PDB file of C-alpha atoms in Angstrom:
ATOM      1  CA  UNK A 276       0.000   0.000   0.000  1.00 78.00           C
ATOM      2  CA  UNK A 277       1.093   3.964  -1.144  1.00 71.00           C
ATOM      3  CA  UNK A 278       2.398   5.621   2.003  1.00 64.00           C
ATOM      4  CA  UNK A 279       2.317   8.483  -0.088  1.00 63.00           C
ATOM      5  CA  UNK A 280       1.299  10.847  -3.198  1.00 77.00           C
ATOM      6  CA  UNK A 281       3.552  12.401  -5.451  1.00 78.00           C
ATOM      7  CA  UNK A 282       3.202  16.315  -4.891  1.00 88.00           C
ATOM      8  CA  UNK A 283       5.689  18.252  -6.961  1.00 93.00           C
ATOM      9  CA  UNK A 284       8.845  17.509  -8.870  1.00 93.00           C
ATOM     10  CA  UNK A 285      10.914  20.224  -8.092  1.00 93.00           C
ATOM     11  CA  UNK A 286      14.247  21.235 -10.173  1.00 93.00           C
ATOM     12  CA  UNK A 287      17.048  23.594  -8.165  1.00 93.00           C
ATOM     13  CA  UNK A 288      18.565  26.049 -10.723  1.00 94.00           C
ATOM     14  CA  UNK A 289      20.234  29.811 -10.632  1.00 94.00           C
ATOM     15  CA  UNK A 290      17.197  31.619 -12.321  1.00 96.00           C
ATOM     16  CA  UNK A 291      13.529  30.180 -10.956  1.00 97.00           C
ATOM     17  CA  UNK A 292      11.563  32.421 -13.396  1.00 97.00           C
ATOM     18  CA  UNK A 293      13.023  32.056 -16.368  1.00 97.00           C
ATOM     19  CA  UNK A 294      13.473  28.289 -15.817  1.00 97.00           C
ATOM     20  CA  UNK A 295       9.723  27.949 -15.185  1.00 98.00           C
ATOM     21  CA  UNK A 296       8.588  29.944 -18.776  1.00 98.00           C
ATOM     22  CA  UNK A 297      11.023  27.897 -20.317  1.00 98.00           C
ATOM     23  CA  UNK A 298       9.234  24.722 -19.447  1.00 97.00           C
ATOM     24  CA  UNK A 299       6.068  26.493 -19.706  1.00 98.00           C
ATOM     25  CA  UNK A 300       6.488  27.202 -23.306  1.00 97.00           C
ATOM     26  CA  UNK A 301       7.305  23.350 -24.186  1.00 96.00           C
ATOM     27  CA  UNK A 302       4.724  21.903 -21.512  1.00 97.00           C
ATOM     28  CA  UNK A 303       1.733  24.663 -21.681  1.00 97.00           C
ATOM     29  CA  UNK A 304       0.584  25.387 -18.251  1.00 98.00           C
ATOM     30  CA  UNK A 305       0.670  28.653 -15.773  1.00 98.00           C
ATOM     31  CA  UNK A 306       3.817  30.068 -13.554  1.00 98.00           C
ATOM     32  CA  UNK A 307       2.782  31.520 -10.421  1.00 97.00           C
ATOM     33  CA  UNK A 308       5.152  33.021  -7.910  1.00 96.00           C
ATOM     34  CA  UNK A 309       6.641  36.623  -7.442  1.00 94.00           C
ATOM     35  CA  UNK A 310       9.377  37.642 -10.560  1.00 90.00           C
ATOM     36  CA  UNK A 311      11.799  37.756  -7.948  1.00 91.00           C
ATOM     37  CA  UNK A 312      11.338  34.611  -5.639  1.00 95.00           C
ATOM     38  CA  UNK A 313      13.122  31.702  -4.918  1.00 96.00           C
ATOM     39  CA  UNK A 314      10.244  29.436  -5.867  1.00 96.00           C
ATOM     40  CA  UNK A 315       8.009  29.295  -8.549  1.00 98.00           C
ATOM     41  CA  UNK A 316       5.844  26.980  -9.949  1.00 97.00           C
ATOM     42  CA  UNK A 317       4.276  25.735 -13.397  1.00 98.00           C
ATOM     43  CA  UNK A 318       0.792  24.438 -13.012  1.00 98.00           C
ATOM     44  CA  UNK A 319       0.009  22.044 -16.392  1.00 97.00           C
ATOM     45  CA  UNK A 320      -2.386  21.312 -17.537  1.00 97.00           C
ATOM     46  CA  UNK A 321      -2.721  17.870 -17.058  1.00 95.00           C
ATOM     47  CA  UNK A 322      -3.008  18.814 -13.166  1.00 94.00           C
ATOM     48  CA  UNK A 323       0.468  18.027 -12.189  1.00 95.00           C
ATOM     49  CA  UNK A 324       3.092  20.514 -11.437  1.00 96.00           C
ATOM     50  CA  UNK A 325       7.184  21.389 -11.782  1.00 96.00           C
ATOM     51  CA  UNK A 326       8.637  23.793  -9.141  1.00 96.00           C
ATOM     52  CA  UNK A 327      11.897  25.556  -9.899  1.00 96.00           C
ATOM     53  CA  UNK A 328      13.547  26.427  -6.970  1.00 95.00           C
ATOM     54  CA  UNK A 329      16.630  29.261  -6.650  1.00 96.00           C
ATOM     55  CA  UNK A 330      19.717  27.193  -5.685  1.00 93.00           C
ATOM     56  CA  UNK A 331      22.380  29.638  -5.157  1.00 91.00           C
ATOM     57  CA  UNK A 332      26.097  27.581  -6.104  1.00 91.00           C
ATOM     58  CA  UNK A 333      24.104  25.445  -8.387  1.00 90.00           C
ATOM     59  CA  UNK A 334      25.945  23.363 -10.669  1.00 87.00           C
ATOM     60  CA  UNK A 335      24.393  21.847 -13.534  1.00 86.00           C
ATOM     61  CA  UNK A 336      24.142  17.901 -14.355  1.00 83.00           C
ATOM     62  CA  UNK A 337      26.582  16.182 -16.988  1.00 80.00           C
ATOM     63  CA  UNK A 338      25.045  13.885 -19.391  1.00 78.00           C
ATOM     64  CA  UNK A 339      26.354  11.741 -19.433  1.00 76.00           C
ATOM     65  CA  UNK A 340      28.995  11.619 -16.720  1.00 71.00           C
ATOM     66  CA  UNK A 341      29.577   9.026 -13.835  1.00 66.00           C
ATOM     67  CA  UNK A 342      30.850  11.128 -11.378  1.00 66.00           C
ATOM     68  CA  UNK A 343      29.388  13.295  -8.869  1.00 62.00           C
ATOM     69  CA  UNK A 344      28.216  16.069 -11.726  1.00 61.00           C
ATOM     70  CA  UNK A 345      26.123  12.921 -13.247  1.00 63.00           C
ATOM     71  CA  UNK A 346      22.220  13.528 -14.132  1.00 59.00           C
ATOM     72  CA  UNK A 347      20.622  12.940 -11.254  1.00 68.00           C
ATOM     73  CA  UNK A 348      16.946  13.311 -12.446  1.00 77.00           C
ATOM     74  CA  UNK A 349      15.538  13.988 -16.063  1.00 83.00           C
ATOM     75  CA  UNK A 350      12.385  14.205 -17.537  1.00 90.00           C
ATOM     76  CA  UNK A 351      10.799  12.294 -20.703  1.00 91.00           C
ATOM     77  CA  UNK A 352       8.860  14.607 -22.373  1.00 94.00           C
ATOM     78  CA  UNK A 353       6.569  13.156 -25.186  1.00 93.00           C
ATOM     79  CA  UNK A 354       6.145  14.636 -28.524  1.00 94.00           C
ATOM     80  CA  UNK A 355       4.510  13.546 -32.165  1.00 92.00           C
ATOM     81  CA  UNK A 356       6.842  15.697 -34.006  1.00 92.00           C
ATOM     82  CA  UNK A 357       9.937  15.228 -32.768  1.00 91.00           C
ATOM     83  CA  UNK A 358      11.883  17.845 -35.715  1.00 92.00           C
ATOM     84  CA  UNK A 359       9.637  20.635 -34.860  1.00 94.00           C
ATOM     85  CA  UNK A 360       9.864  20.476 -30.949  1.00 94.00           C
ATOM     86  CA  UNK A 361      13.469  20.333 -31.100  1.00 95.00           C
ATOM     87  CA  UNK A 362      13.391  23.155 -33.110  1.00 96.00           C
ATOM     88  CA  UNK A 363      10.974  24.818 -30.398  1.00 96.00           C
ATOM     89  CA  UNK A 364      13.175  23.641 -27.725  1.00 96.00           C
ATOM     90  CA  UNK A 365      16.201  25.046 -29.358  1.00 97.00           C
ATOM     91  CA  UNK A 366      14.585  28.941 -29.878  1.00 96.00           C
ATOM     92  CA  UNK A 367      13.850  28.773 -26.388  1.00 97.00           C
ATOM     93  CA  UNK A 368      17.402  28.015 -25.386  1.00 97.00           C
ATOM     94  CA  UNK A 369      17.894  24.231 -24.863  1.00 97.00           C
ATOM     95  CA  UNK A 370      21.290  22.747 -25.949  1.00 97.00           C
ATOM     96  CA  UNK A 371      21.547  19.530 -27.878  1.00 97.00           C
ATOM     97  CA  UNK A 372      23.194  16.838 -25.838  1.00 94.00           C
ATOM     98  CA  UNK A 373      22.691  13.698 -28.241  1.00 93.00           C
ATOM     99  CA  UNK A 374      20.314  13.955 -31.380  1.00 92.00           C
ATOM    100  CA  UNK A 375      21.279  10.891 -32.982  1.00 89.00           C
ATOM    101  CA  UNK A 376      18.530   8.468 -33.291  1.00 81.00           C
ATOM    102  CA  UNK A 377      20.657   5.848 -34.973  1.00 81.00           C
ATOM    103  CA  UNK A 378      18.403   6.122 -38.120  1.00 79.00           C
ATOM    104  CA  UNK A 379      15.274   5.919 -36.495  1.00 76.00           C
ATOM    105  CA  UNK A 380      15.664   2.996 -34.448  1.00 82.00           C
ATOM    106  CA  UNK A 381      15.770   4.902 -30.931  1.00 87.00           C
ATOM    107  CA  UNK A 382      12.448   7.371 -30.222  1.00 91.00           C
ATOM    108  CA  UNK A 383      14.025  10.039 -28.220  1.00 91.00           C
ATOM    109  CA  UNK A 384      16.761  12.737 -28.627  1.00 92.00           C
ATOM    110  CA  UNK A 385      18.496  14.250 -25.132  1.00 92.00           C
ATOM    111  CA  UNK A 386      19.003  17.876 -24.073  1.00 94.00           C
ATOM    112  CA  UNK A 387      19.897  20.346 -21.393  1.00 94.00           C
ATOM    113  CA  UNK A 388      17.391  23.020 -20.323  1.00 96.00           C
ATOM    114  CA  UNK A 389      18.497  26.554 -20.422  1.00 97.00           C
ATOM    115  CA  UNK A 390      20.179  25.287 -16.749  1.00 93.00           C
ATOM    116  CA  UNK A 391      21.671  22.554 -17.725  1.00 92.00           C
ATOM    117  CA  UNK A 392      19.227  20.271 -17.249  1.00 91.00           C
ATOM    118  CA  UNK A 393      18.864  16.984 -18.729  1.00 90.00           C
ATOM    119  CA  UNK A 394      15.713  16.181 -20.334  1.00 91.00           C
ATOM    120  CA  UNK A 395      14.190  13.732 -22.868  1.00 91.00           C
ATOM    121  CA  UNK A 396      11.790  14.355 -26.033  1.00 93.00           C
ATOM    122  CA  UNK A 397      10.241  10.554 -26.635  1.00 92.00           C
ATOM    123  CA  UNK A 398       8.153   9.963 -29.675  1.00 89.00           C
ATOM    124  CA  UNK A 399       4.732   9.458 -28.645  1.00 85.00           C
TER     125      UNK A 399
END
């Protein structure tokens, strides 16, 4: 039996506001929290929610790495048009980290958020 319900998934980075409209844009939803606070979070619109909290001395994952810097959370993010929402993801300031889909026998591509953040787009 669940001892408990998942509330929040909650990602520490420099910038909290910024951070949240990036996600917004790629995930829909609605950022509350003051411009200048040290948490904000993105309501989707599925009902679930991302918090982005200010982390000062953060240091951003490497993907992949197996040291102490390694990913230690990402998200899969599904898509049905994998070209354009890279191409969304890219204008709104994600980095490439591996696009190679060995000739379309792997469904997802890897990036970093605008902090560094590893995250997943997964064919749907």
């Amino acid at each position: 039996m669940a001892v408990a319900t998942l509330q929040v998934v909650v990602l520490d980075c420099p910038e909290p506001r910024p951070l949240a409209r990036f996600y917004a844009e790629l995930l829909g939803g609605q950022v509350k929290g003051a411009d200048d606070a040290d948490w904000i979070d993105l309501y989707l619109p599925d009902g679930s929610r991302l918090a982005f909290q200010r982390a000062p001395g953060f240091r951003p994952p490497q993907w992949p790495a197996a040291d102490h810097d390694s990913q230690q959370l990402h998200l899969d993010l599904l898509v049905d048009d994998m070209e354009a929402a890279q191409v969304r993801a890219l204008d709104l300031g994600a980095k490439v980290l591996d696009a190679d889909d060995h000739g379309g026998k792997r469904n997802y591509r890897v990036y970093a958020d605008p902090a560094g953040h590893p995250f997943c787009f997964v064919r749907s």
